[in-house]
Coordinates of C-alpha atoms in Angstrom, one line a residue:
M1 CA 10.1 -3.0 11.4
H2 CA 10.7 -3.7 15.0
D3 CA 9.3 -2.1 18.2
L4 CA 12.2 -0.1 19.6
R5 CA 10.7 0.0 23.0
W6 CA 10.5 -3.7 23.1
I7 CA 14.1 -4.0 22.1
R8 CA 15.0 -1.5 24.8
E9 CA 13.2 -3.6 27.4
N10 CA 14.4 -7.0 26.1
P11 CA 17.9 -6.6 24.5
E12 CA 19.0 -10.2 25.3
S13 CA 15.8 -11.7 23.8
F14 CA 16.2 -9.6 20.7
A15 CA 19.8 -10.6 20.3
F16 CA 18.7 -14.3 20.6
E17 CA 16.0 -13.9 18.0
M18 CA 18.3 -12.2 15.6
G19 CA 20.8 -15.0 16.2
R20 CA 18.3 -17.5 15.0
R21 CA 18.3 -15.5 11.7
Q22 CA 22.1 -15.7 11.4
Q23 CA 22.1 -11.9 12.3
A24 CA 24.3 -10.2 14.9
P25 CA 23.3 -6.5 15.1
D26 CA 25.1 -4.2 17.5
I27 CA 22.4 -4.0 20.0
D28 CA 24.5 -1.9 22.5
G29 CA 25.3 0.6 19.8
L30 CA 21.6 0.8 18.8
L31 CA 20.5 1.4 22.4
E32 CA 23.2 4.1 22.8
L33 CA 21.9 5.9 19.8
D34 CA 18.4 5.5 21.3
V35 CA 19.5 7.1 24.6
E36 CA 21.2 9.9 22.6
R37 CA 18.1 10.4 20.4
R38 CA 15.8 10.6 23.5
A39 CA 18.2 13.1 25.2
S40 CA 18.2 15.2 22.0
Q41 CA 14.4 15.1 21.9
T42 CA 14.1 16.1 25.5
R43 CA 16.4 19.1 24.9
L44 CA 14.3 20.1 21.9
Q45 CA 11.1 19.9 23.9
E46 CA 12.7 22.0 26.7
A47 CA 13.8 24.6 24.2
Q48 CA 10.2 24.6 22.7
A49 CA 8.8 25.2 26.1
Q50 CA 11.3 28.0 26.7
R51 CA 10.4 29.6 23.4
N52 CA 6.7 29.5 24.1
A53 CA 7.2 31.1 27.5
L54 CA 9.5 33.7 26.0
A55 CA 7.0 34.5 23.3
K56 CA 4.4 35.1 26.0
R57 CA 6.7 37.5 27.8
I58 CA 7.5 39.3 24.6
G59 CA 3.7 39.7 23.9
D60 CA 3.1 41.0 27.5
A61 CA 6.0 43.4 27.2
K62 CA 4.9 44.9 23.9
R63 CA 1.4 45.4 25.2
S64 CA 2.8 47.3 28.2
G65 CA 5.1 49.3 26.0
A66 CA 8.4 47.9 27.5
D67 CA 11.6 47.4 25.6
T68 CA 11.7 43.8 24.1
A69 CA 15.1 43.9 22.5
E70 CA 16.8 41.7 25.1
L71 CA 13.9 39.2 25.1
E72 CA 13.9 39.1 21.3
G73 CA 17.6 38.4 21.3
G74 CA 17.1 35.5 23.7
A75 CA 14.4 34.2 21.3
S76 CA 16.8 34.3 18.4
L77 CA 19.3 32.3 20.3
L78 CA 16.6 29.8 21.2
R79 CA 15.7 29.4 17.5
V80 CA 19.3 28.5 16.8
T81 CA 19.4 25.9 19.6
M82 CA 16.1 24.5 18.5
G83 CA 17.3 24.3 14.9
G84 CA 20.4 22.3 15.9
A85 CA 18.4 20.0 18.2
E86 CA 15.9 19.3 15.5
M87 CA 18.6 18.4 13.0
R88 CA 20.4 16.2 15.5
T89 CA 17.2 14.4 16.5
E90 CA 16.2 13.9 12.8
R91 CA 19.6 12.5 12.0
L92 CA 19.5 10.1 15.0
D93 CA 16.1 9.0 14.0
Q94 CA 17.2 8.2 10.5
T95 CA 20.3 6.3 11.7
I96 CA 18.1 4.2 14.0
K97 CA 15.5 3.6 11.3
A98 CA 18.2 2.5 8.8
I99 CA 19.5 -0.1 11.4
L100 CA 16.0 -1.5 12.2
E101 CA 14.7 -1.6 8.6
A102 CA 17.5 -3.9 7.6
L103 CA 16.7 -6.5 10.3
P104 CA 14.3 -9.4 9.6
N105 CA 11.2 -10.3 11.5
I106 CA 11.2 -12.2 14.8
L107 CA 10.4 -15.9 14.2
D108 CA 7.6 -17.8 15.7
P109 CA 8.8 -20.2 18.4
L110 CA 7.6 -23.2 16.4
V111 CA 10.0 -22.3 13.5
P112 CA 12.8 -24.9 13.6
D113 CA 16.4 -23.7 13.7
G114 CA 18.6 -24.4 10.7
R115 CA 21.1 -22.9 8.3
N116 CA 19.5 -24.2 5.1
E117 CA 16.5 -25.8 3.5
T118 CA 17.6 -29.2 4.7
A119 CA 16.2 -28.2 8.2
N120 CA 12.7 -27.5 6.8
V121 CA 10.1 -29.9 8.3
V122 CA 7.4 -31.7 6.2
V123 CA 4.2 -31.2 8.2
A124 CA 1.9 -33.2 6.0
Q125 CA 1.8 -34.9 2.6
H126 CA -1.3 -35.2 0.3
G127 CA -1.2 -37.9 -2.3
E128 CA 1.6 -40.1 -3.5
P129 CA 3.8 -39.7 -6.6
R130 CA 2.2 -42.0 -9.2
D131 CA 4.0 -44.6 -11.3
L132 CA 3.1 -43.4 -14.8
G133 CA 4.1 -46.6 -16.3
F134 CA 6.7 -44.9 -18.6
Q135 CA 9.7 -42.6 -18.2
P136 CA 8.2 -39.2 -17.4
R137 CA 9.4 -36.2 -19.4
P138 CA 10.0 -32.7 -18.0
H139 CA 7.5 -30.0 -19.0
Y140 CA 9.9 -28.3 -21.4
E141 CA 10.3 -31.5 -23.5
L142 CA 6.5 -32.1 -23.4
G143 CA 5.8 -28.5 -24.4
E144 CA 8.3 -28.3 -27.2
A145 CA 7.3 -31.7 -28.6
L146 CA 3.7 -30.4 -28.7
G147 CA 4.9 -27.3 -30.5
L148 CA 3.2 -25.2 -27.8
M149 CA 6.1 -24.0 -25.7
D150 CA 8.8 -22.0 -27.4
F151 CA 11.9 -20.9 -25.6
S152 CA 13.9 -19.8 -28.6
A153 CA 11.2 -17.3 -29.8
A154 CA 11.0 -15.9 -26.2
A155 CA 14.8 -15.5 -26.1
K156 CA 14.7 -13.7 -29.4
L157 CA 12.0 -11.3 -28.1
A158 CA 13.2 -10.7 -24.5
G159 CA 16.3 -12.8 -23.6
A160 CA 16.8 -15.6 -21.2
R161 CA 14.2 -16.7 -18.5
F162 CA 11.1 -15.9 -20.6
T163 CA 8.6 -18.4 -22.2
L164 CA 6.3 -18.2 -25.2
L165 CA 3.1 -20.3 -25.0
R166 CA 0.9 -21.2 -27.9
G167 CA -2.6 -22.7 -28.5
G168 CA -3.6 -25.3 -25.9
L169 CA -0.9 -24.5 -23.4
A170 CA -1.6 -20.7 -23.6
R171 CA -5.3 -21.5 -22.9
L172 CA -4.4 -23.9 -20.1
E173 CA -2.3 -21.2 -18.5
R174 CA -5.3 -18.8 -18.7
A175 CA -7.6 -21.5 -17.4
L176 CA -5.5 -22.0 -14.4
G177 CA -5.6 -18.4 -13.4
Q178 CA -9.3 -18.1 -13.9
F179 CA -10.0 -21.3 -12.0
M180 CA -8.0 -20.1 -9.0
I181 CA -9.5 -16.7 -8.8
D182 CA -13.1 -18.2 -9.0
L183 CA -12.3 -20.7 -6.3
H184 CA -10.9 -18.1 -3.9
T185 CA -13.7 -15.6 -4.5
D186 CA -16.6 -17.9 -4.7
T187 CA -15.6 -20.5 -2.1
H188 CA -12.9 -18.9 0.2
G189 CA -14.4 -15.4 0.6
Y190 CA -11.6 -13.3 -0.9
T191 CA -12.5 -10.1 -2.7
E192 CA -11.0 -9.9 -6.3
M193 CA -8.8 -6.9 -7.0
T194 CA -7.2 -5.4 -10.1
V195 CA -4.0 -3.6 -9.0
P196 CA -1.2 -1.6 -10.6
A197 CA 1.8 -3.6 -11.9
L198 CA 4.0 -0.5 -11.1
V199 CA 4.2 0.9 -7.6
N200 CA 6.2 3.6 -5.9
E201 CA 9.0 3.4 -3.4
A202 CA 6.8 3.8 -0.4
T203 CA 4.7 0.7 -1.5
A204 CA 7.8 -1.4 -2.1
Y205 CA 9.2 -0.3 1.4
G206 CA 6.0 -1.2 3.2
T207 CA 6.1 -4.9 2.5
G208 CA 9.9 -5.1 3.3
N209 CA 11.1 -5.3 -0.4
L210 CA 13.1 -2.0 0.1
P211 CA 15.7 -1.1 0.8
K212 CA 17.3 -4.5 1.4
F213 CA 16.1 -6.4 -1.7
E214 CA 16.2 -3.7 -4.4
D215 CA 18.4 -5.8 -6.6
D216 CA 15.6 -8.4 -6.9
L217 CA 13.3 -5.8 -8.5
F218 CA 13.0 -4.3 -11.9
K219 CA 13.1 -0.4 -11.5
T220 CA 11.7 2.0 -14.2
T221 CA 13.4 5.2 -15.2
D222 CA 10.9 7.3 -13.3
G223 CA 11.6 5.5 -10.0
R224 CA 8.7 3.0 -9.9
Y225 CA 9.1 -0.8 -9.4
L226 CA 7.5 -3.6 -11.3
I227 CA 5.7 -5.8 -8.7
P228 CA 7.3 -9.1 -7.9
T229 CA 4.0 -10.2 -6.4
A230 CA 0.6 -8.7 -5.9
E231 CA 1.3 -8.8 -2.2
M232 CA 3.0 -5.5 -2.6
P233 CA 0.0 -3.4 -3.7
L234 CA -2.7 -5.5 -1.9
T235 CA -1.0 -5.2 1.5
N236 CA -0.3 -1.5 1.1
M237 CA -3.9 -0.7 0.5
V238 CA -4.1 -0.3 4.4
A239 CA -0.9 1.8 4.7
G240 CA -1.3 4.8 6.8
E241 CA -4.9 3.8 7.8
I242 CA -6.6 3.4 11.1
L243 CA -9.2 0.8 10.4
A244 CA -12.5 0.3 12.2
E245 CA -12.5 -3.0 14.2
A246 CA -15.6 -4.0 12.1
A247 CA -13.7 -3.8 8.9
L248 CA -11.5 -6.8 9.8
P249 CA -10.7 -9.3 8.6
I250 CA -9.9 -8.1 5.1
R251 CA -9.2 -10.8 2.5
L252 CA -8.0 -9.8 -1.0
T253 CA -6.9 -11.7 -4.0
A254 CA -5.5 -10.7 -7.5
L255 CA -4.3 -12.5 -10.5
T256 CA -1.3 -10.5 -11.9
D257 CA 1.8 -10.6 -13.9
C258 CA 4.8 -10.6 -11.6
F259 CA 8.4 -9.5 -12.4
R260 CA 11.6 -10.7 -10.7
S261 CA 15.2 -10.0 -11.7
E262 CA 16.2 -13.4 -10.2
A263 CA 19.4 -11.8 -8.8
G264 CA 21.7 -14.5 -7.4
S265 CA 20.0 -17.3 -9.4
A266 CA 22.7 -17.6 -12.2
G267 CA 22.8 -21.3 -13.3
R268 CA 19.7 -22.3 -11.3
D269 CA 16.7 -23.8 -13.2
T270 CA 17.9 -22.4 -16.5
R271 CA 15.8 -24.9 -18.6
G272 CA 12.1 -24.6 -18.8
M273 CA 9.8 -22.1 -17.2
L274 CA 10.3 -22.9 -13.5
R275 CA 12.2 -19.7 -12.7
Q276 CA 11.2 -16.7 -14.9
H277 CA 11.6 -13.0 -15.1
Q278 CA 7.9 -12.7 -15.9
F279 CA 5.2 -15.0 -14.6
R280 CA 1.6 -15.0 -13.4
K281 CA 0.5 -15.7 -9.9
V282 CA -2.7 -15.6 -7.9
E283 CA -1.9 -13.8 -4.6
L284 CA -3.9 -14.1 -1.3
V285 CA -3.6 -11.2 1.3
S286 CA -5.2 -11.0 4.7
I287 CA -5.4 -8.1 7.2
V288 CA -6.6 -9.3 10.6
R289 CA -6.6 -8.6 14.3
P290 CA -3.4 -9.9 16.1
E291 CA -5.2 -12.7 17.9
E292 CA -6.7 -14.0 14.6
S293 CA -3.5 -14.2 12.6
E294 CA -2.4 -17.8 13.6
A295 CA -5.9 -19.1 12.6
E296 CA -5.8 -17.0 9.4
H297 CA -2.5 -18.5 8.5
E298 CA -4.0 -22.0 8.6
R299 CA -7.0 -20.8 6.6
M300 CA -5.0 -19.2 3.9
T301 CA -2.7 -22.2 3.5
A302 CA -5.8 -24.5 3.3
A303 CA -7.1 -22.3 0.6
A304 CA -4.0 -22.7 -1.5
E305 CA -3.9 -26.5 -0.8
R306 CA -7.4 -26.8 -2.1
V307 CA -6.2 -25.6 -5.5
L308 CA -3.7 -28.4 -5.7
T309 CA -6.2 -31.0 -4.5
L310 CA -8.6 -30.1 -7.4
L311 CA -5.7 -30.2 -9.9
E312 CA -5.1 -33.8 -8.8
V313 CA -1.4 -33.4 -8.1
P314 CA 0.6 -34.7 -5.1
F315 CA 1.8 -32.0 -2.8
R316 CA 3.1 -31.6 0.8
R317 CA 3.1 -28.8 3.3
V318 CA 6.5 -27.8 4.6
L319 CA 7.4 -25.6 7.7
L320 CA 10.3 -23.5 6.7
C321 CA 13.4 -23.3 9.1
A322 CA 14.8 -20.1 10.5
S323 CA 17.3 -19.4 7.6
D324 CA 14.8 -20.3 4.9
T325 CA 12.0 -18.1 6.3
G326 CA 11.5 -14.8 4.3
F327 CA 12.7 -11.4 5.6
S328 CA 9.2 -10.2 6.6
A329 CA 7.7 -13.4 7.8
A330 CA 7.4 -14.8 11.3
K331 CA 6.3 -18.2 10.1
T332 CA 6.0 -19.7 6.6
F333 CA 4.4 -22.8 5.1
D334 CA 5.6 -23.8 1.7
L335 CA 3.5 -26.0 -0.5
E336 CA 5.7 -28.3 -2.6
V337 CA 4.2 -30.2 -5.6
W338 CA 5.7 -33.4 -7.0
M339 CA 7.2 -32.9 -10.5
P340 CA 7.6 -36.4 -12.2
G341 CA 9.7 -35.0 -15.0
Q342 CA 12.3 -33.6 -12.5
Q343 CA 11.8 -36.4 -9.9
A344 CA 11.6 -33.8 -7.2
W345 CA 9.4 -31.7 -4.9
R346 CA 9.3 -28.1 -6.0
E347 CA 7.8 -25.1 -4.2
I348 CA 4.5 -23.9 -5.7
S349 CA 3.2 -21.7 -2.9
S350 CA 4.5 -19.8 0.2
C351 CA 2.0 -18.7 2.8
S352 CA 3.4 -16.4 5.5
N353 CA 2.2 -14.7 8.7
C354 CA 4.1 -11.4 9.0
R355 CA 2.3 -10.4 12.2
D356 CA 2.8 -6.6 12.8
F357 CA 6.2 -6.4 11.0
Q358 CA 4.8 -5.0 7.8
A359 CA 2.1 -3.0 9.5
R360 CA 4.7 -1.1 11.5
R361 CA 6.6 -0.2 8.3
M362 CA 3.3 0.9 6.7
N363 CA 1.8 2.4 9.9
A364 CA -1.3 0.3 9.4
R365 CA -3.5 0.2 12.4
F366 CA -7.0 -0.5 13.7
R367 CA -9.1 0.8 16.5
D368 CA -9.6 -1.8 19.2
G369 CA -12.1 -0.2 21.5
K370 CA -10.3 2.9 22.7
V371 CA -6.8 1.6 21.8
V372 CA -5.3 2.0 18.4
T373 CA -2.9 -0.9 17.6
F374 CA -1.2 -2.5 14.6
V375 CA -2.9 -5.0 12.4
H376 CA -1.4 -8.3 11.4
T377 CA -0.8 -9.0 7.7
L378 CA -0.5 -12.4 5.9
N379 CA 0.2 -13.2 2.3
G380 CA 0.3 -16.4 0.2
S381 CA 0.5 -17.7 -3.3
G382 CA -2.9 -19.2 -4.3
V383 CA -1.0 -20.4 -6.4
A384 CA 1.8 -19.6 -8.9
V385 CA 0.2 -20.1 -12.3
G386 CA 3.3 -21.1 -14.2
R387 CA 4.4 -23.7 -11.7
A388 CA 0.8 -25.1 -11.6
L389 CA 1.0 -25.3 -15.4
I390 CA 4.2 -27.4 -15.1
A391 CA 2.6 -29.5 -12.3
V392 CA -0.4 -30.3 -14.5
M393 CA 1.7 -31.0 -17.5
E394 CA 4.1 -33.4 -15.7
N395 CA 1.6 -35.2 -13.5
H396 CA -1.0 -35.6 -16.2
Q397 CA 1.2 -36.5 -19.1
Q398 CA 0.5 -39.5 -21.1
A399 CA 2.8 -42.0 -22.9
D400 CA 2.0 -40.5 -26.3
G401 CA 3.1 -37.0 -25.2
S402 CA -0.4 -35.7 -24.7
I403 CA -1.6 -34.1 -21.5
L404 CA -4.9 -34.9 -19.7
I405 CA -6.9 -31.9 -18.4
P406 CA -8.0 -32.3 -14.7
D407 CA -11.8 -32.2 -14.4
A408 CA -11.7 -28.9 -12.4
L409 CA -10.2 -27.1 -15.5
R410 CA -12.3 -28.5 -18.2
P411 CA -15.1 -25.9 -18.0
Y412 CA -12.4 -23.3 -18.5
M413 CA -11.0 -25.2 -21.5
G414 CA -14.3 -25.4 -23.4
G415 CA -14.7 -29.0 -22.4
T416 CA -11.4 -30.1 -23.9
E417 CA -10.2 -33.3 -22.2
S418 CA -6.6 -33.3 -23.4
I419 CA -3.9 -31.3 -25.2
R420 CA -2.3 -33.2 -28.1

């Protein structure tokens, strides 16, 4: 959510920032509504002051035995006036809110302009794609040949974009999740959380998923939403709170199932388990002071990178351009891992600094001395478990179709060195 006062004082700057996002809101119309709302609020406050003064006069008159009929008639008229002013102010508030909540976050100045992902900038690369010495196979061919990845059975049970794992691959997926959680809690200082997979409308609104992206969510018959990422419940833990300065920073992590409708993804990544309706992910969330958020963004991204380093897969950090940066984010680093079976770099993590955008929606603040101000929120994948499984399978495949287990995962696999 945006600060309306800042927009009022910087309309041209706001128009420029929204233009970077390919947005062209009617700022003049928004400011006219703001003027009207403030005038209506002033009339309401004046009427409230008149009511209070009149109530005192009526009380004094009654105590002196004077006739109060005329005064009480005036009070009745004021109540009608106040009711109309309250309704109009509320209606204008809701109209302004609906406009602001549909507009994306302001971008960091370092975010490059661009209309699509071709304008994203590779910041750094770690490791080089290896020559495996044979024609690498995509994960779905490897998994099916091993008899441990079954798309037909999953389709029978649930439909398209689901995967059934067996035996060694099921254990490898579990091992990946446990390895990441242990790394982030033991080494990176995150607190492990278990969170609901179903959340209410206010929670989905707080992180920016509602109302704009409702089609991307699975909604239950009682009005709850299945989480598309643990960012949603983890970030909203501070919704409506005024935190003590000493409580910051807050760093949370959770391994959860995630659910996405994949609206608009028809025909994309239909083979394999790259784009699923249900998948597991380790999420990282930080709640920090405003002046700490840039450094925290780097810290969080480095934590996600450490996962990929220990999994011994080539990856690169990419700074997303204006059109590719998510709705709530001011700046996002994607981590892309090399997939030999696809001969392509594919996203495996997104780490975003949302600054105070989500905090304003959630009304999440902290006390900085005598001043109460909004916190900054950050979130990142640390990392997507299913995509990490694909990365390990494709990068550590052998010519005979077996898959070597990276050293970091072997303690979680009972010492198993390969899946055959």
